[in-house]
JSON list of N, CA and C in Angstrom, two decimals:
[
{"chain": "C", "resi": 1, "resn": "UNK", "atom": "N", "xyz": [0.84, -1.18, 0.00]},
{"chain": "C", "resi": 1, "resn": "UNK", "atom": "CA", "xyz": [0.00, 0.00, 0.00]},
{"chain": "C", "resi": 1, "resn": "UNK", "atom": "C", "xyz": [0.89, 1.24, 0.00]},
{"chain": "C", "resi": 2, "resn": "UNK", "atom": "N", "xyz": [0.57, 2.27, -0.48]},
{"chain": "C", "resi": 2, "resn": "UNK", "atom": "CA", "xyz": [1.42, 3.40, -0.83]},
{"chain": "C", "resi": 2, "resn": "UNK", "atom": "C", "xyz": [1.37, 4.05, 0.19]},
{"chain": "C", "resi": 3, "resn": "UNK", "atom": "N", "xyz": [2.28, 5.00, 1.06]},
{"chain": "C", "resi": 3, "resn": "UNK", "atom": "CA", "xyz": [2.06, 5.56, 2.21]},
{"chain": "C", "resi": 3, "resn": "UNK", "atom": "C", "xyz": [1.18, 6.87, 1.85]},
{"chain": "C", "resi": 4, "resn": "UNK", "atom": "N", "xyz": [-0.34, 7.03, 2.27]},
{"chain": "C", "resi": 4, "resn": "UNK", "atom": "CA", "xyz": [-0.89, 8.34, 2.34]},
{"chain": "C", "resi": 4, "resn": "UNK", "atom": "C", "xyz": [-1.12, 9.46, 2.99]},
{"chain": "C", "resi": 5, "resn": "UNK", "atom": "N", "xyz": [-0.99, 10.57, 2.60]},
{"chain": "C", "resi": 5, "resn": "UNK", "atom": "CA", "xyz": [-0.95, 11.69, 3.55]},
{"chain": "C", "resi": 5, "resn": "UNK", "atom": "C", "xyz": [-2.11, 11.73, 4.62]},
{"chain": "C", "resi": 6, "resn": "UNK", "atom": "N", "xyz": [-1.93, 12.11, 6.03]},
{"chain": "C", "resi": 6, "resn": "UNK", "atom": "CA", "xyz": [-3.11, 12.35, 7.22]},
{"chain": "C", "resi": 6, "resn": "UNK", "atom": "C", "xyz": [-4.08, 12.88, 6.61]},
{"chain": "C", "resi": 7, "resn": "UNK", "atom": "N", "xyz": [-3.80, 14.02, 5.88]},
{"chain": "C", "resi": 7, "resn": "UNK", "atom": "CA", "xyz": [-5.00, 15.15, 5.22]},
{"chain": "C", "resi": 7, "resn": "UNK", "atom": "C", "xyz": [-5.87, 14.28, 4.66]},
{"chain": "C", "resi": 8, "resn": "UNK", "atom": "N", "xyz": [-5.28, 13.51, 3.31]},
{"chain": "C", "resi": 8, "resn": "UNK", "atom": "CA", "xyz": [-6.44, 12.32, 2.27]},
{"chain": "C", "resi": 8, "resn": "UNK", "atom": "C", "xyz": [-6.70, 11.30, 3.27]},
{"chain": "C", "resi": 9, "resn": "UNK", "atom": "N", "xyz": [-6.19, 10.95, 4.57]},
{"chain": "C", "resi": 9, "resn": "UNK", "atom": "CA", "xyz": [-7.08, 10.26, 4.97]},
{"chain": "C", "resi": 9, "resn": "UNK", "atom": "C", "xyz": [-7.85, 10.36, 5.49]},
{"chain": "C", "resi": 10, "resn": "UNK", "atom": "N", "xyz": [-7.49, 11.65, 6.49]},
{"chain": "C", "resi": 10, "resn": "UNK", "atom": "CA", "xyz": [-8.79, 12.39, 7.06]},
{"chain": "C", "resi": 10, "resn": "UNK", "atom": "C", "xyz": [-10.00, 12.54, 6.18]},
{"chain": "C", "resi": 11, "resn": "UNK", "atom": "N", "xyz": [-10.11, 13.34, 5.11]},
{"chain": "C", "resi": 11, "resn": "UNK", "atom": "CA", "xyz": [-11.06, 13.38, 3.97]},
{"chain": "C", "resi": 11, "resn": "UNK", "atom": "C", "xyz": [-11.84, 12.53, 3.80]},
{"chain": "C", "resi": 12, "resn": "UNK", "atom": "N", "xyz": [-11.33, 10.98, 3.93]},
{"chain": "C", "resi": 12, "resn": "UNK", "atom": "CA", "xyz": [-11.94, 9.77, 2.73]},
{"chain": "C", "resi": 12, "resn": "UNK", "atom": "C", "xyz": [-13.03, 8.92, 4.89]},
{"chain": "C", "resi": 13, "resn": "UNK", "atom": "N", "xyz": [-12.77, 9.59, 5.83]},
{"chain": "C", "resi": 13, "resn": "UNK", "atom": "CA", "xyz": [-13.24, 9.22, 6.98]},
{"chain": "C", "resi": 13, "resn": "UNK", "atom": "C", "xyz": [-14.78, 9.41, 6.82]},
{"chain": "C", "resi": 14, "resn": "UNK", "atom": "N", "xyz": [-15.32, 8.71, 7.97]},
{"chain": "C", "resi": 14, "resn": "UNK", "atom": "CA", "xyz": [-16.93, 9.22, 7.69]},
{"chain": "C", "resi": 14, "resn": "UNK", "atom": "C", "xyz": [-17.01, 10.10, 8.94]},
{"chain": "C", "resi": 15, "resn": "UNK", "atom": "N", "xyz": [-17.89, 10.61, 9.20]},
{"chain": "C", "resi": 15, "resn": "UNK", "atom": "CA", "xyz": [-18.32, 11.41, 10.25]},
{"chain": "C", "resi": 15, "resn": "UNK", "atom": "C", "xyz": [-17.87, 10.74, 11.65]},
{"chain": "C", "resi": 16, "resn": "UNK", "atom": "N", "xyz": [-18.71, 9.41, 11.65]},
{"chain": "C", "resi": 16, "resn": "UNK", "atom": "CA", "xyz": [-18.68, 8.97, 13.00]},
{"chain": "C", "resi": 16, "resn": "UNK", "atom": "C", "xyz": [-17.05, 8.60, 13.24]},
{"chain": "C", "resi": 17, "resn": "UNK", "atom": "N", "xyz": [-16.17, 8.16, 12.35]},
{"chain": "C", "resi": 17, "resn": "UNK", "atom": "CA", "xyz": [-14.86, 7.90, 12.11]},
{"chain": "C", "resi": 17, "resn": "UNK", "atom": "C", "xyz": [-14.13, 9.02, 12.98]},
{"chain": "C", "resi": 18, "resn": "UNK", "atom": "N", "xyz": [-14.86, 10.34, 12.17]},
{"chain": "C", "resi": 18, "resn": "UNK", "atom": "CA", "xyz": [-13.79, 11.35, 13.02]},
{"chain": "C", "resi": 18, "resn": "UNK", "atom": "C", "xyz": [-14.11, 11.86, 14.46]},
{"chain": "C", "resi": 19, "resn": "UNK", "atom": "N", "xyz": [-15.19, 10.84, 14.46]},
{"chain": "C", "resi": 19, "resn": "UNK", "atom": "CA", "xyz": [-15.87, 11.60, 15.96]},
{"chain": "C", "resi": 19, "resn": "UNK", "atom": "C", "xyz": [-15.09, 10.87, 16.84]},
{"chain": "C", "resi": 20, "resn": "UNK", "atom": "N", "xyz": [-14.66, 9.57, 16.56]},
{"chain": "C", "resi": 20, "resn": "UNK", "atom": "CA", "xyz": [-14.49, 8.72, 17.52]},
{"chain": "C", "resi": 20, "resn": "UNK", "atom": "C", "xyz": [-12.72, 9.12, 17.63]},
{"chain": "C", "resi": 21, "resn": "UNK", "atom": "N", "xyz": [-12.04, 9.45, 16.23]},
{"chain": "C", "resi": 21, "resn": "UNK", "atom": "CA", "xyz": [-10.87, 9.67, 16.43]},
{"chain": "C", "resi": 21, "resn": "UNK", "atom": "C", "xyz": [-10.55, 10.79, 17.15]},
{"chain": "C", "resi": 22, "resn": "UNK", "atom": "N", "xyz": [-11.52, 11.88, 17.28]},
{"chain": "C", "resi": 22, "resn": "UNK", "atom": "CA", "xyz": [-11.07, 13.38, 18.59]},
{"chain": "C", "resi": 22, "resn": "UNK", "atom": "C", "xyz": [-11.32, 12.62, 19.48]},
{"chain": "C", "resi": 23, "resn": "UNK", "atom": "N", "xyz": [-12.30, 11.84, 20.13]},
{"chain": "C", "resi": 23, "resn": "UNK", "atom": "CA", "xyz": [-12.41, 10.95, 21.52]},
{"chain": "C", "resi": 23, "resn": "UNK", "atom": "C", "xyz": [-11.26, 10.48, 22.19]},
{"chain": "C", "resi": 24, "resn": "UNK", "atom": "N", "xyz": [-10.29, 9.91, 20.90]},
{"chain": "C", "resi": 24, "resn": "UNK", "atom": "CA", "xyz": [-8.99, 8.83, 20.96]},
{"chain": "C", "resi": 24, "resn": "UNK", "atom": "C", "xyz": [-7.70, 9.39, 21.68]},
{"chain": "C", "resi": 25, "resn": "UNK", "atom": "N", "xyz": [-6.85, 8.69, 21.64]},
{"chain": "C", "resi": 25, "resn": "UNK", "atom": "CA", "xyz": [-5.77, 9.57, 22.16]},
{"chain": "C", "resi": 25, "resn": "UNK", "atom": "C", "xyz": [-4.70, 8.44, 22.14]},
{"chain": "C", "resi": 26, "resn": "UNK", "atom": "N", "xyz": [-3.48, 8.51, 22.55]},
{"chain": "C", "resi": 26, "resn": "UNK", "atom": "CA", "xyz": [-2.19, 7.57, 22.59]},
{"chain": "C", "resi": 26, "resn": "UNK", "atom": "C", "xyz": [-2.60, 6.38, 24.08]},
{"chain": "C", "resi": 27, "resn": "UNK", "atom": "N", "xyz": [-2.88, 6.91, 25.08]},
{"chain": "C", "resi": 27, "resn": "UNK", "atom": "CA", "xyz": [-3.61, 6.05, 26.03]},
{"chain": "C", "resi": 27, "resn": "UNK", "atom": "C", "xyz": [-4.98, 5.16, 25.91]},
{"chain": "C", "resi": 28, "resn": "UNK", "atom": "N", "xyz": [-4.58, 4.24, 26.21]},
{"chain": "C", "resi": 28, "resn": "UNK", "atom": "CA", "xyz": [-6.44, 3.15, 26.13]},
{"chain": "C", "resi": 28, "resn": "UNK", "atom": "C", "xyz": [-6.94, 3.63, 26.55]},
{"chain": "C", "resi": 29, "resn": "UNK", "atom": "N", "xyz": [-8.26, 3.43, 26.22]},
{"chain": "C", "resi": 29, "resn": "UNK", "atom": "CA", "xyz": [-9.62, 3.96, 26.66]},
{"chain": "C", "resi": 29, "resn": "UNK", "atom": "C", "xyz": [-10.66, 3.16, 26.37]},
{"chain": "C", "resi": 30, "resn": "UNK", "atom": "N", "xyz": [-11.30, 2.67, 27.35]},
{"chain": "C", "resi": 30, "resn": "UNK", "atom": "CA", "xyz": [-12.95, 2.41, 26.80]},
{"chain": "C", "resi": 30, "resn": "UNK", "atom": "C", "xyz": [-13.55, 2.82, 26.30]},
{"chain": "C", "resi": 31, "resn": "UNK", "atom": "N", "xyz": [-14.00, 2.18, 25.08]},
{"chain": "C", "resi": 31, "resn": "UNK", "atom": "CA", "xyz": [-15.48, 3.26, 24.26]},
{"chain": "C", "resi": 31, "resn": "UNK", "atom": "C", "xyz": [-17.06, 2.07, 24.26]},
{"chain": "C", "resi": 32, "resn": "UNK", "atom": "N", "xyz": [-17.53, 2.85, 25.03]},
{"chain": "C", "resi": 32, "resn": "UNK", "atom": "CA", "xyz": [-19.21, 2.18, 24.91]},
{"chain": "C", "resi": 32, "resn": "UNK", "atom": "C", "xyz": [-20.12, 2.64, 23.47]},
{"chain": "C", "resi": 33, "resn": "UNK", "atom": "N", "xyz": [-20.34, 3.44, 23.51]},
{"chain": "C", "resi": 33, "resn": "UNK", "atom": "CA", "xyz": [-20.81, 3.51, 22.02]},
{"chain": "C", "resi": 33, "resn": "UNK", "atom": "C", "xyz": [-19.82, 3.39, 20.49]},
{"chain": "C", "resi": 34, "resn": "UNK", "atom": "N", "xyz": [-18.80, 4.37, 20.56]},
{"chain": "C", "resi": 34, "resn": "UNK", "atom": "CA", "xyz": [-17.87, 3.85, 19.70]},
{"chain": "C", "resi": 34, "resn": "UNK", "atom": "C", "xyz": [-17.43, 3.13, 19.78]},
{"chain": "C", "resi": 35, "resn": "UNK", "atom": "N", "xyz": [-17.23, 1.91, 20.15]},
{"chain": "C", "resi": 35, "resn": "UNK", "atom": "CA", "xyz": [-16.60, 0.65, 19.82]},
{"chain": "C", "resi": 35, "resn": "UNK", "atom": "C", "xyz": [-16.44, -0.08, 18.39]},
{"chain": "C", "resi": 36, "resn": "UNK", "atom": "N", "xyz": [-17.92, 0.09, 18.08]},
{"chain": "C", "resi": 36, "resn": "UNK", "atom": "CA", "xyz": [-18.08, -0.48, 17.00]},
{"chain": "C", "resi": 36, "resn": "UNK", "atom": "C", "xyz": [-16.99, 0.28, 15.63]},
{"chain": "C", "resi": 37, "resn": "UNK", "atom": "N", "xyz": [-17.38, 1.75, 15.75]},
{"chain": "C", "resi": 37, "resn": "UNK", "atom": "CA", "xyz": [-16.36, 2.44, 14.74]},
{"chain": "C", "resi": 37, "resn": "UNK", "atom": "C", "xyz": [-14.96, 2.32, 15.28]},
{"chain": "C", "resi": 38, "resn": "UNK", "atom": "N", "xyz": [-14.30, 2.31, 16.75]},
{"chain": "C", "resi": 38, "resn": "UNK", "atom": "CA", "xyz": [-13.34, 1.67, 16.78]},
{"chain": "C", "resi": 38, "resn": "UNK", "atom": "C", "xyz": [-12.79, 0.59, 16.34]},
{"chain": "C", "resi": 39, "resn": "UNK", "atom": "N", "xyz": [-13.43, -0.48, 16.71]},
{"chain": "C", "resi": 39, "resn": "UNK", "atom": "CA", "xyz": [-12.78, -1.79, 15.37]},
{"chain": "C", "resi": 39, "resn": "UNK", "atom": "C", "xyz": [-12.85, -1.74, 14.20]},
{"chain": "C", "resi": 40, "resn": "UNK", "atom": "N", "xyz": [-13.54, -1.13, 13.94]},
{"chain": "C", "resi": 40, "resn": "UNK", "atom": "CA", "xyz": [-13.16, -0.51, 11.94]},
{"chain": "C", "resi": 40, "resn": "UNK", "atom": "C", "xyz": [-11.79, 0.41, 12.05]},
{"chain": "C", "resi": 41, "resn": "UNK", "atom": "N", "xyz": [-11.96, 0.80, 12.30]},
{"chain": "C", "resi": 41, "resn": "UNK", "atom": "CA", "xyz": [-10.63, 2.07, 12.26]},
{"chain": "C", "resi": 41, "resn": "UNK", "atom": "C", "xyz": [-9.10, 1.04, 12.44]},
{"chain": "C", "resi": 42, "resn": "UNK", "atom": "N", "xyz": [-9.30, 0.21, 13.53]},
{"chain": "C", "resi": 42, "resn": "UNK", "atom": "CA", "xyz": [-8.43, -0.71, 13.62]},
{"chain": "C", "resi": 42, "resn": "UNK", "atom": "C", "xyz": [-8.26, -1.83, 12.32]},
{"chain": "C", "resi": 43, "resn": "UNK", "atom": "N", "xyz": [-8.99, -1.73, 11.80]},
{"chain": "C", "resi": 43, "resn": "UNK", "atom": "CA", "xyz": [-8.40, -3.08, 10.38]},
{"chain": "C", "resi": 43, "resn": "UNK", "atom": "C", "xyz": [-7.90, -1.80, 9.48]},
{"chain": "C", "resi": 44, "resn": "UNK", "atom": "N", "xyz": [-6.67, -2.30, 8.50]},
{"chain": "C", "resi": 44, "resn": "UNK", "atom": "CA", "xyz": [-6.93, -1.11, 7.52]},
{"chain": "C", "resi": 44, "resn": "UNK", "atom": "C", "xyz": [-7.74, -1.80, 6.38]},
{"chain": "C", "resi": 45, "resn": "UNK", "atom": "N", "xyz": [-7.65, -1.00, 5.24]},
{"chain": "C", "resi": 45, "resn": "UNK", "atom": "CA", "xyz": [-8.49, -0.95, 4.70]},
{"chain": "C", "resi": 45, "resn": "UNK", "atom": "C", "xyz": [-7.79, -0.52, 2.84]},
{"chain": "C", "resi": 46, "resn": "UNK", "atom": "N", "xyz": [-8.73, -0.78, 1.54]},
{"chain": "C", "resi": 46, "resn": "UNK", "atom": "CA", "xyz": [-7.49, -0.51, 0.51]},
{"chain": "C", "resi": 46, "resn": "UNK", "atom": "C", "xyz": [-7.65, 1.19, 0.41]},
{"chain": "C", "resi": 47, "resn": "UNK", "atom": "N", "xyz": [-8.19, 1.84, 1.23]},
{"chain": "C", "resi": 47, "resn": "UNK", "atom": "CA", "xyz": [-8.10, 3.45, 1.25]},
{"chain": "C", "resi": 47, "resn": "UNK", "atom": "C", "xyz": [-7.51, 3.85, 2.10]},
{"chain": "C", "resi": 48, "resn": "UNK", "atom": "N", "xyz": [-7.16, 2.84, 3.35]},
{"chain": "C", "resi": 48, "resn": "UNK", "atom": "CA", "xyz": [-6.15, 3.54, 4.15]},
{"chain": "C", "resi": 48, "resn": "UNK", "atom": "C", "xyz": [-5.69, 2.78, 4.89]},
{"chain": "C", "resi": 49, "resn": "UNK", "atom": "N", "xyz": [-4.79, 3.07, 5.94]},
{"chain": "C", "resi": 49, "resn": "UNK", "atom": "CA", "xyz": [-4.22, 2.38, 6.71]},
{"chain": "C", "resi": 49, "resn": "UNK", "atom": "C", "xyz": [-4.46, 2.17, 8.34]},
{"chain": "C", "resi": 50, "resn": "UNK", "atom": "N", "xyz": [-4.57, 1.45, 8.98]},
{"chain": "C", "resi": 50, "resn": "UNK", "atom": "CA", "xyz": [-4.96, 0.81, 10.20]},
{"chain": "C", "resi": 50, "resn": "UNK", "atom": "C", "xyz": [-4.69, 2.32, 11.18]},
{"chain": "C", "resi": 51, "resn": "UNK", "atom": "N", "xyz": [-5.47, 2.95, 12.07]},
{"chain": "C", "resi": 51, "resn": "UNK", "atom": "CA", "xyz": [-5.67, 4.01, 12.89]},
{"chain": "C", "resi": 51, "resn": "UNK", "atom": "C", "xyz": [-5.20, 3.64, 14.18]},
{"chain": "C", "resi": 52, "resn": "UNK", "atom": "N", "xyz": [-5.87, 3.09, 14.79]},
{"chain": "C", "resi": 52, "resn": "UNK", "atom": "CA", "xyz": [-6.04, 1.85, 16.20]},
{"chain": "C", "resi": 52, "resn": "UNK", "atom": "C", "xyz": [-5.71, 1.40, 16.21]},
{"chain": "C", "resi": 53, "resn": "UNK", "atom": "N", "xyz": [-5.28, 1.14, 17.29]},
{"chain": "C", "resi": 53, "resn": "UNK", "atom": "CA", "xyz": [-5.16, -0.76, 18.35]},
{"chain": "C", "resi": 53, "resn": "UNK", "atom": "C", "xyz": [-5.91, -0.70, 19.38]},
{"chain": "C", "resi": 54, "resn": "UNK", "atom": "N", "xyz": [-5.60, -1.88, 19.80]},
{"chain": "C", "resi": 54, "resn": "UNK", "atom": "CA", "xyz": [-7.06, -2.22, 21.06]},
{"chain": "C", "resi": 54, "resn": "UNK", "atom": "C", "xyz": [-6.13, -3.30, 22.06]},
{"chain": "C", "resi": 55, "resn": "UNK", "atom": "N", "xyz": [-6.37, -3.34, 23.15]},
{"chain": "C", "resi": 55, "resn": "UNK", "atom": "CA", "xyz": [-6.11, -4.43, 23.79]},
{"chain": "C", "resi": 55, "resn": "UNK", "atom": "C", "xyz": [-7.53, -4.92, 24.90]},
{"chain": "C", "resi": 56, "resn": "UNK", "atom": "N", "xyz": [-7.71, -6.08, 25.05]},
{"chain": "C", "resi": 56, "resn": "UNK", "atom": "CA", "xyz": [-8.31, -6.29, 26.40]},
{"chain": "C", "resi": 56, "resn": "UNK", "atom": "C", "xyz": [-8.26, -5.78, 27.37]},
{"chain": "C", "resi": 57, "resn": "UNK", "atom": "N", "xyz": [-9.64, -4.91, 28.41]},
{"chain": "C", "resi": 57, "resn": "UNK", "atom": "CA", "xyz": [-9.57, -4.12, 29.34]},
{"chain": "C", "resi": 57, "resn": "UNK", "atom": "C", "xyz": [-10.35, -4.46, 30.27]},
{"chain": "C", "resi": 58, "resn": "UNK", "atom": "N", "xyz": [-10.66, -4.15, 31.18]},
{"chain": "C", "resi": 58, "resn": "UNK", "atom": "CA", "xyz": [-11.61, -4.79, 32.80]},
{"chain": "C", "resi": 58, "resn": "UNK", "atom": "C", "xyz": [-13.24, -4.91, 32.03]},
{"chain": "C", "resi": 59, "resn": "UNK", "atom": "N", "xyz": [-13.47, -3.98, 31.61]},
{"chain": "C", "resi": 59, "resn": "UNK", "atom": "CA", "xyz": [-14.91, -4.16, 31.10]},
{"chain": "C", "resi": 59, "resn": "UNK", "atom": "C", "xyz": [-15.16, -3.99, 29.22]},
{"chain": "C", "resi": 60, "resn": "UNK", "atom": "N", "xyz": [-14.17, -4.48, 28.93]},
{"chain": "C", "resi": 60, "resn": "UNK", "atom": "CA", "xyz": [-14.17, -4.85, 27.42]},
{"chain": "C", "resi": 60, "resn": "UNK", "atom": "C", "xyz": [-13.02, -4.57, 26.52]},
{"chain": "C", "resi": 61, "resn": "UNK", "atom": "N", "xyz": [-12.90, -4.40, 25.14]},
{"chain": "C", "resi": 61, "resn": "UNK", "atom": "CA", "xyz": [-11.81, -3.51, 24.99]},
{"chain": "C", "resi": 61, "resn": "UNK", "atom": "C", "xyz": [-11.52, -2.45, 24.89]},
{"chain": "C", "resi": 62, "resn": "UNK", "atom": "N", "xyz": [-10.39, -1.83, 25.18]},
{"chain": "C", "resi": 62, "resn": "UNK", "atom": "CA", "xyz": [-9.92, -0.70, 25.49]},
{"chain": "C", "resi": 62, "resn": "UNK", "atom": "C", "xyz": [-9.10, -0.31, 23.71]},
{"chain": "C", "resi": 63, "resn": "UNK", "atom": "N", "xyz": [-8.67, 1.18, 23.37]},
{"chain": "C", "resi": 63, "resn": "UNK", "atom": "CA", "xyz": [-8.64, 1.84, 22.12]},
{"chain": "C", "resi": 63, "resn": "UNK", "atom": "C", "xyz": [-8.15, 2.79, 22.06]},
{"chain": "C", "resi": 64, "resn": "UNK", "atom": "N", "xyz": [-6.73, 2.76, 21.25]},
{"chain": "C", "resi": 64, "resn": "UNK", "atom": "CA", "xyz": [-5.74, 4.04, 21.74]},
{"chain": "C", "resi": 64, "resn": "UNK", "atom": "C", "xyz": [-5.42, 4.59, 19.89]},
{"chain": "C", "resi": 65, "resn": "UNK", "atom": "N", "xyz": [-4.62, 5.42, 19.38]},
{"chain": "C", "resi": 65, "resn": "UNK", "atom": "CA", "xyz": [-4.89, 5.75, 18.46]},
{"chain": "C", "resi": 65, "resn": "UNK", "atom": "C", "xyz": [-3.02, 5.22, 18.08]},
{"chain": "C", "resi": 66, "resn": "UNK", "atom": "N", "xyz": [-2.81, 4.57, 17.05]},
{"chain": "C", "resi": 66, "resn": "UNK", "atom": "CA", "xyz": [-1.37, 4.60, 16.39]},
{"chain": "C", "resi": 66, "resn": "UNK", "atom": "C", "xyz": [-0.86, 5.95, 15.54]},
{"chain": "C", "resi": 67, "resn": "UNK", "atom": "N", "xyz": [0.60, 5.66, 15.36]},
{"chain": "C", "resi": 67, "resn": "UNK", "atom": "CA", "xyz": [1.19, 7.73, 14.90]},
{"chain": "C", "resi": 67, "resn": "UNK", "atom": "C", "xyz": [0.41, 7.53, 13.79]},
{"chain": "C", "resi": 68, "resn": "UNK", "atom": "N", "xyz": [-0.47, 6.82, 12.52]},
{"chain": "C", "resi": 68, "resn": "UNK", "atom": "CA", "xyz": [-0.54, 7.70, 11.87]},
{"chain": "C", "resi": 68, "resn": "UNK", "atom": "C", "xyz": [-2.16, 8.00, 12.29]},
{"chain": "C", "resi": 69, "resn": "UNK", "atom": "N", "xyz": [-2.65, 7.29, 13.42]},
{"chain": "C", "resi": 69, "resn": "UNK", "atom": "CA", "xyz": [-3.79, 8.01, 13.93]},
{"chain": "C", "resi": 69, "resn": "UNK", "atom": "C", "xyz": [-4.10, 9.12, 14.27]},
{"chain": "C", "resi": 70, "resn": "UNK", "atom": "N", "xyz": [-2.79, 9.42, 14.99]},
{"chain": "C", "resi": 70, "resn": "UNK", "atom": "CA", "xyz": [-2.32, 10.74, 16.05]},
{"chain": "C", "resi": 70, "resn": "UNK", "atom": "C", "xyz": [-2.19, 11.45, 15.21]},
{"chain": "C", "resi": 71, "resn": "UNK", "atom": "N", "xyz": [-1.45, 11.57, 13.36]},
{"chain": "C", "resi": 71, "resn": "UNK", "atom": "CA", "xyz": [-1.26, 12.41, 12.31]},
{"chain": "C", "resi": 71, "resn": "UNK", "atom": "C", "xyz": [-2.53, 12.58, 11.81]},
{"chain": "C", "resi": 72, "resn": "UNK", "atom": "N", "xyz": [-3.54, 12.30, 11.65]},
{"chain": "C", "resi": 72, "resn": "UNK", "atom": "CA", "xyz": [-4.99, 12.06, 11.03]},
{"chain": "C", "resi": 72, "resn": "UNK", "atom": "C", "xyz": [-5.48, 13.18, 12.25]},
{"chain": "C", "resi": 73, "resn": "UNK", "atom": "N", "xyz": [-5.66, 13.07, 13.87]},
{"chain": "C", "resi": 73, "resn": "UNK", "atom": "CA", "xyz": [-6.10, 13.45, 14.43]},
{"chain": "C", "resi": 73, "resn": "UNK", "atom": "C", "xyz": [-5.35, 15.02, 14.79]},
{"chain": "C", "resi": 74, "resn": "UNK", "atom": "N", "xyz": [-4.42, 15.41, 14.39]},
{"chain": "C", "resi": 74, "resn": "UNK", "atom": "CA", "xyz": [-3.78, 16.67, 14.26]},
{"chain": "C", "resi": 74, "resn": "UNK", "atom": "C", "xyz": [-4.50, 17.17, 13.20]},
{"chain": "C", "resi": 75, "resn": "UNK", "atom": "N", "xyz": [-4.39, 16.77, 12.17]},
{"chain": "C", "resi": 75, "resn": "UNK", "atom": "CA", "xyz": [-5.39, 17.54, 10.77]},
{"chain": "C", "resi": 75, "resn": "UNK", "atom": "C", "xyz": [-6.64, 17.82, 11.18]},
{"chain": "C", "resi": 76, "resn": "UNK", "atom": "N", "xyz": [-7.40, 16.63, 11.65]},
{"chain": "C", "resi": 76, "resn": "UNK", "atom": "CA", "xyz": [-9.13, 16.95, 12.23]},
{"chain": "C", "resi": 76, "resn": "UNK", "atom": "C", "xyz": [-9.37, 18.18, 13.10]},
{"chain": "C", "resi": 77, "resn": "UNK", "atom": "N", "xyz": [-8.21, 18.60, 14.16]},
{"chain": "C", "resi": 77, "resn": "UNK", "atom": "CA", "xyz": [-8.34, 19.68, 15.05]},
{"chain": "C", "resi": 77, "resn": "UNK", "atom": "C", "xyz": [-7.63, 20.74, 14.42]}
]
């Protein structure tokens, strides 16, 4: 996959995508409603590349953002 700029990936996101990525941050976190758009964000995809990781947490999984998440989420703000 070709490496793409934060900006085009930000762009090609859906709404709820970017909602959940201002939520995100470098530390885990539980998400009760976003979860679901969290594990999407975590697979990549042929438009972009993997955002997330996740690990197992006390009450489900937990969801932190990878650098080129953190680069995606600099453009959004």
């Amino acid at each position: 996959m070709m490496e793409q700029h934060p900006r085009s990936i930000a762009a090609s996101l859906s709404i709820g995508q970017r909602l959940a990525i201002r939520d995100l941050d470098r530390q885990f976190a539980p998400l009760s409603c976003a979860a679901n758009v969290a594990k999407r964000l975590e697979r990549r995809s042929p438009k972009r590349p993997a955002l997330a990781i996740s690990r197992p947490g006390d009450g489900g999984r937990e969801f932190a953002l990878n650098d080129i998440g953190m680069a995606v989420k600099e453009v959004l703000w």
